[in-house]
mmCIF file of C-alpha atoms in Angstrom:
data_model
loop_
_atom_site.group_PDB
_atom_site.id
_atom_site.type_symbol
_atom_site.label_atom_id
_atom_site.label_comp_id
_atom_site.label_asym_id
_atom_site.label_seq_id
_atom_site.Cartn_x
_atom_site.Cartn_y
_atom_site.Cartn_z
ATOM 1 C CA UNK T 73 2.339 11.417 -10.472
ATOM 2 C CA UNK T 74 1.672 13.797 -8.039
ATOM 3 C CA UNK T 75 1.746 12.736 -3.766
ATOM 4 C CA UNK T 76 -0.463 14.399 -0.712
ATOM 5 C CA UNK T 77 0.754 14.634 2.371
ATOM 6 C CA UNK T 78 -2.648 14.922 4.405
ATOM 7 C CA UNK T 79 -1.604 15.871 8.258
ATOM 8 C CA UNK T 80 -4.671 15.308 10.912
ATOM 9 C CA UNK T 81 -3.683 17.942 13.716
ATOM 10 C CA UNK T 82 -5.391 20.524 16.100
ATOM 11 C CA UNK T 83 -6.047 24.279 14.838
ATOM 12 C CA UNK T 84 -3.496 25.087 17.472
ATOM 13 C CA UNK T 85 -0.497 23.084 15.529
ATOM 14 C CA UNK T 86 -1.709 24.207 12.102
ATOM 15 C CA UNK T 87 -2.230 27.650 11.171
ATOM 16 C CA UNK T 88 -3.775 27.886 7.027
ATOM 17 C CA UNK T 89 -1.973 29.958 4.737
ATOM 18 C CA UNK T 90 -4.480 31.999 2.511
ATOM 19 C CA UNK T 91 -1.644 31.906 -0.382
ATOM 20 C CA UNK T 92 -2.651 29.401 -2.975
ATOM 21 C CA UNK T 93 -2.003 28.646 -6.370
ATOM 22 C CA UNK T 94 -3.978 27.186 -8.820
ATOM 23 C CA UNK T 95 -2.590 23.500 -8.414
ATOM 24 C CA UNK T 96 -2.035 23.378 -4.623
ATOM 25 C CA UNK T 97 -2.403 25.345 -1.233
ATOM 26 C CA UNK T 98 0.009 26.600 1.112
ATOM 27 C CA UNK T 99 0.003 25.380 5.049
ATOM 28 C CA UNK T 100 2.362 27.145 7.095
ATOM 29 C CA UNK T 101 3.037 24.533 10.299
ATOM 30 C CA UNK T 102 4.365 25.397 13.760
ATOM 31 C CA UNK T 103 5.473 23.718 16.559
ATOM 32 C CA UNK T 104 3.766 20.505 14.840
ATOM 33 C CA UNK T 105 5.213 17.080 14.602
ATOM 34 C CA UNK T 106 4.739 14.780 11.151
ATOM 35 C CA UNK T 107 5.346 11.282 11.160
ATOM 36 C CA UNK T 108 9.617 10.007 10.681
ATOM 37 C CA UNK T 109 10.586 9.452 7.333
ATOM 38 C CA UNK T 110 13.237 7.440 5.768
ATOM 39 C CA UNK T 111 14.450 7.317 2.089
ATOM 40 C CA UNK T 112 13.800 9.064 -0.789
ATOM 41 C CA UNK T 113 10.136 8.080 -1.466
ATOM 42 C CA UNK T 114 8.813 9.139 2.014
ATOM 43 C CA UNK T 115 5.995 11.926 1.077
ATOM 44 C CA UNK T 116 6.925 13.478 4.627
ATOM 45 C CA UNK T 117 10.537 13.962 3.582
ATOM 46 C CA UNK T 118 9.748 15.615 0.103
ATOM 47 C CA UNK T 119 7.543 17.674 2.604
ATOM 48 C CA UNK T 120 10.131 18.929 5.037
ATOM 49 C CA UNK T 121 12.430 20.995 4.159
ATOM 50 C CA UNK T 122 15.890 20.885 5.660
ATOM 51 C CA UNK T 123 15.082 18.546 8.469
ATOM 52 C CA UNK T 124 15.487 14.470 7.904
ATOM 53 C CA UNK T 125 13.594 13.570 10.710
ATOM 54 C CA UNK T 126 10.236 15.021 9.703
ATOM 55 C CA UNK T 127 9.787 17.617 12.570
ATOM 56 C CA UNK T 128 9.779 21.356 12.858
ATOM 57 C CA UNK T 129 11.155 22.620 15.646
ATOM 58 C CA UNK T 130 10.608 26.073 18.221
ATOM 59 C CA UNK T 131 10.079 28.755 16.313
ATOM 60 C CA UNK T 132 10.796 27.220 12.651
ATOM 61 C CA UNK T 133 8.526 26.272 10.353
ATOM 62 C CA UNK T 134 8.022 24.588 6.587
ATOM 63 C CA UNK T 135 5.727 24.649 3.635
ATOM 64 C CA UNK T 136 3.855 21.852 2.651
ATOM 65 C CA UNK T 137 2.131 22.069 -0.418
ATOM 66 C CA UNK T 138 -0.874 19.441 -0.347
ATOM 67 C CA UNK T 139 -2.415 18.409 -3.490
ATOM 68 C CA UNK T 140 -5.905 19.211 -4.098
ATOM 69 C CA UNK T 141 -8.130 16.456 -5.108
ATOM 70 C CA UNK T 142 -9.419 12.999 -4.559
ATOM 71 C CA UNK T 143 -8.043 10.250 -3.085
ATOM 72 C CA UNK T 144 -7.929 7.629 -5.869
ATOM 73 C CA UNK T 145 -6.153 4.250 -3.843
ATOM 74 C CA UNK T 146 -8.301 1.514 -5.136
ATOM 75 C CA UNK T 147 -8.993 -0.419 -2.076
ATOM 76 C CA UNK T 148 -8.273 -4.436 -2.186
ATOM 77 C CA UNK T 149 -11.031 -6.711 -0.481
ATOM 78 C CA UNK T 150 -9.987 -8.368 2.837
ATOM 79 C CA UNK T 151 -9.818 -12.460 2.711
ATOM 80 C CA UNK T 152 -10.139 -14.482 5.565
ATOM 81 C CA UNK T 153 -9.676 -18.056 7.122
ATOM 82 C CA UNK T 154 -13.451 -18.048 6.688
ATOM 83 C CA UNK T 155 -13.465 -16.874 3.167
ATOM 84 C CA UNK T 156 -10.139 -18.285 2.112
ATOM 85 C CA UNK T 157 -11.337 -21.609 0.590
ATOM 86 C CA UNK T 158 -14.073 -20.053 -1.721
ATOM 87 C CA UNK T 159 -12.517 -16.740 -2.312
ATOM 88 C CA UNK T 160 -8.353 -18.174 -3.287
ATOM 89 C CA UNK T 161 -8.637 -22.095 -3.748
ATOM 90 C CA UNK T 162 -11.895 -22.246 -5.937
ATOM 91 C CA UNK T 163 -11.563 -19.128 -7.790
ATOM 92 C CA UNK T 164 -11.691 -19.511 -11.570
ATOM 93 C CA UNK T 165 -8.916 -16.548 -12.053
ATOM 94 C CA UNK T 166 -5.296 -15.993 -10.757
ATOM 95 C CA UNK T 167 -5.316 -14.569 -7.470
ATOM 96 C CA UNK T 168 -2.910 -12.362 -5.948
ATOM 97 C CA UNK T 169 -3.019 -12.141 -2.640
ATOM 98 C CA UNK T 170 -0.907 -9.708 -0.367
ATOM 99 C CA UNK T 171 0.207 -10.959 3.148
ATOM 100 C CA UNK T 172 -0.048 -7.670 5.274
ATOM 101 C CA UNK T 173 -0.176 -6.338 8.890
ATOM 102 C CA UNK T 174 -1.650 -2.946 10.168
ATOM 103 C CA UNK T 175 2.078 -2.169 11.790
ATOM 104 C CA UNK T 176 4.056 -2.560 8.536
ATOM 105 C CA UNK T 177 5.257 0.511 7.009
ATOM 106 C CA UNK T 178 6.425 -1.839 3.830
ATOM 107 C CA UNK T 179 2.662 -3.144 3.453
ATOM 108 C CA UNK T 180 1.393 0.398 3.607
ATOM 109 C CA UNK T 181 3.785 1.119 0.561
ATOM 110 C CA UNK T 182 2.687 -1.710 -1.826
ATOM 111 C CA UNK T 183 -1.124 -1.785 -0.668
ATOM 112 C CA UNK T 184 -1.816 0.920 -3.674
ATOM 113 C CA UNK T 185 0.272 -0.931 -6.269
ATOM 114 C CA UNK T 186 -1.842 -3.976 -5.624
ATOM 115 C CA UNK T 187 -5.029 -1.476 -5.544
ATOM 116 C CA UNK T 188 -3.721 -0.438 -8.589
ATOM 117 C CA UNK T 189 -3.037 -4.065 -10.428
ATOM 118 C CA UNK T 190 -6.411 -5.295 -9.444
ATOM 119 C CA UNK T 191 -8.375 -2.530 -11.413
ATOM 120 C CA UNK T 192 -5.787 -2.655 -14.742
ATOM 121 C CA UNK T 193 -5.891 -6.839 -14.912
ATOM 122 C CA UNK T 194 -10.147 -6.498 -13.594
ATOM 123 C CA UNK T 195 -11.466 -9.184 -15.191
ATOM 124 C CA UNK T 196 -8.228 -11.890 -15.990
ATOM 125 C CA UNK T 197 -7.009 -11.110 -11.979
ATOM 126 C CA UNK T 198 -8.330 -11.248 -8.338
ATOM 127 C CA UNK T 199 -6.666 -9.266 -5.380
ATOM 128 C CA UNK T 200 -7.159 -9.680 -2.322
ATOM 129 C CA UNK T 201 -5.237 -9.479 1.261
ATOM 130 C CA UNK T 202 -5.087 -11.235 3.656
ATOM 131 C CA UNK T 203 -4.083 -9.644 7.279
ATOM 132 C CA UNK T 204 -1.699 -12.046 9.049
ATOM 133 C CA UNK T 205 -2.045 -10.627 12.407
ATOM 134 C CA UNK T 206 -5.583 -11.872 12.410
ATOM 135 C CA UNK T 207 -5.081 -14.882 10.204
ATOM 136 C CA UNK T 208 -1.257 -16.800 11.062
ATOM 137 C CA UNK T 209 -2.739 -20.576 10.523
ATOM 138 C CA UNK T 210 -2.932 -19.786 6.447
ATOM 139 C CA UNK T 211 0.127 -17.503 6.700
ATOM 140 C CA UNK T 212 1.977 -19.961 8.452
ATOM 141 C CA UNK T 213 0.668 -22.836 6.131
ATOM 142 C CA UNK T 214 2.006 -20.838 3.373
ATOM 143 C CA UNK T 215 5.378 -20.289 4.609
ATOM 144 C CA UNK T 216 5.091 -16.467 5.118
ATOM 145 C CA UNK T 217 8.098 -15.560 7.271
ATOM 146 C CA UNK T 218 7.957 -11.989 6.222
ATOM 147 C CA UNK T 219 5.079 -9.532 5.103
ATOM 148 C CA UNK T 220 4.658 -7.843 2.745
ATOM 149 C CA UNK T 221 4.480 -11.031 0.766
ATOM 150 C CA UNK T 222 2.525 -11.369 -2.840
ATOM 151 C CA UNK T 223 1.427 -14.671 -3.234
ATOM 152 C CA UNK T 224 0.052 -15.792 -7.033
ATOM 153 C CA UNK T 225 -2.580 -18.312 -6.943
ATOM 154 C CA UNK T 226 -4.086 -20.249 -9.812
ATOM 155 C CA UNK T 227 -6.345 -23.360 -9.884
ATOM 156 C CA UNK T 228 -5.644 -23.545 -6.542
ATOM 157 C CA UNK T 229 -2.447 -23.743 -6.459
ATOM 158 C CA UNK T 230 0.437 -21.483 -4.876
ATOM 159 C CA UNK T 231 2.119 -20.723 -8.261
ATOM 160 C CA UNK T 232 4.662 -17.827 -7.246
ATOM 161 C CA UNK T 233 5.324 -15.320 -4.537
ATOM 162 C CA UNK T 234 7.564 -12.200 -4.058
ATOM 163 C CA UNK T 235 8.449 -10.555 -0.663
ATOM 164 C CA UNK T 236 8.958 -7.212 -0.056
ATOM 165 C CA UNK T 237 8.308 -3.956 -1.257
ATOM 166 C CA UNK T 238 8.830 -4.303 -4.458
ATOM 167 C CA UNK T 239 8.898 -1.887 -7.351
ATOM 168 C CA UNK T 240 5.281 -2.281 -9.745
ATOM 169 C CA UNK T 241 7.410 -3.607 -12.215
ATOM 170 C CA UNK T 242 8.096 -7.047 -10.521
ATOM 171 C CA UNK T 243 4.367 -7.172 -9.384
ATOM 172 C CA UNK T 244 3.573 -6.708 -13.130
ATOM 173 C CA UNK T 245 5.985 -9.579 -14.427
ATOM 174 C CA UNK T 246 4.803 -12.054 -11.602
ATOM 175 C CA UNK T 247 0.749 -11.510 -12.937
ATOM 176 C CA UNK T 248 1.601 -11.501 -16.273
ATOM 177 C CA UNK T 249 3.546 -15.564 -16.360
ATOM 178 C CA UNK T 250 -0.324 -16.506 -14.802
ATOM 179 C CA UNK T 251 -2.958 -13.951 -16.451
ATOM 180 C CA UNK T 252 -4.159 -14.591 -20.004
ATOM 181 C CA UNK T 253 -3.555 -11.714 -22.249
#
């Protein structure tokens, strides 16, 4: 599975490489600053070379090869205090529902797996996610102490949650003990 690293920054910072291959084009950057990475997974660290903390110093510079091609994150509807009752409690499938906040790096790494769940179970599983920034009465009534948290729903019931960024694989066992096959 192939990653982009997409970089928003002024012509001055970014000067385009004509070299390209068939599968990706070169950007040579200068002077510009990408966002701090930690951990293996980090798309700005694979980016970088030599330098842990993401930036390219006076004079130096690095190769980025972007992928060429569509976005494909599937994105998961919002659910609200307003929309909570008809959307989670009376729903006639499992729902998952992911606890998230626009500040939370972790969140912003599972958002795609649950993009990603809610297209293969389509049909047997709803996803939805609910921002607790703008919503703490149901993620307080829930017991959310820490985002991101999965919670599984089912006849309107909290049946099972799991907290953290999480590989797919324990977002896959969790819907499977509630979906029908």
């Amino acid at each position: 599975m192939a990653s982009a690293v997409s970089l928003a920054a002024s012509p001055s910072l970014l000067s385009a490489h004509a070299a390209a291959s068939s599968s990706a084009r070169t950007l040579r950057l200068r002077h510009a600053v990408l966002p701090s990475a930690r951990g293996p997974r980090s798309p700005a660290l694979r980016a970088v070379s030599g330098n842990r903390r993401g930036v390219v110093g006076r004079g130096a510079s690095a190769v980025v090869r972007a992928v060429q091609g569509q976005d494909t994150t599937i994105q998961v509807p919002d659910v609200t205090k307003a929309t909570w009752q008809s959307l989670v409690m009376e729903s006639e499938l499992p729902v998952l529902v992911e606890f998230w906040a626009s500040w939370c790096g972790p969140c912003k790494m599972i958002d795609p797996i649950v993009g990603k769940l809610s297209k293969e179970y389509e049909g047997k599983l709803k996803c939805y996610k609910l921002n607790t920034d703008e919503n703490p009465d149901i993620a307080s009534q829930y017991g959310v102490r820490s985002i991101p948290t999965m919670m599984m729903f089912k006849n309107g019931e909290k049946k099972d949650a799991v907290i953290g960024a999480v590989p797919e694989s324990t977002l896959v066992t969790c819907v499977e003990k509630f979906t029908e096959r």
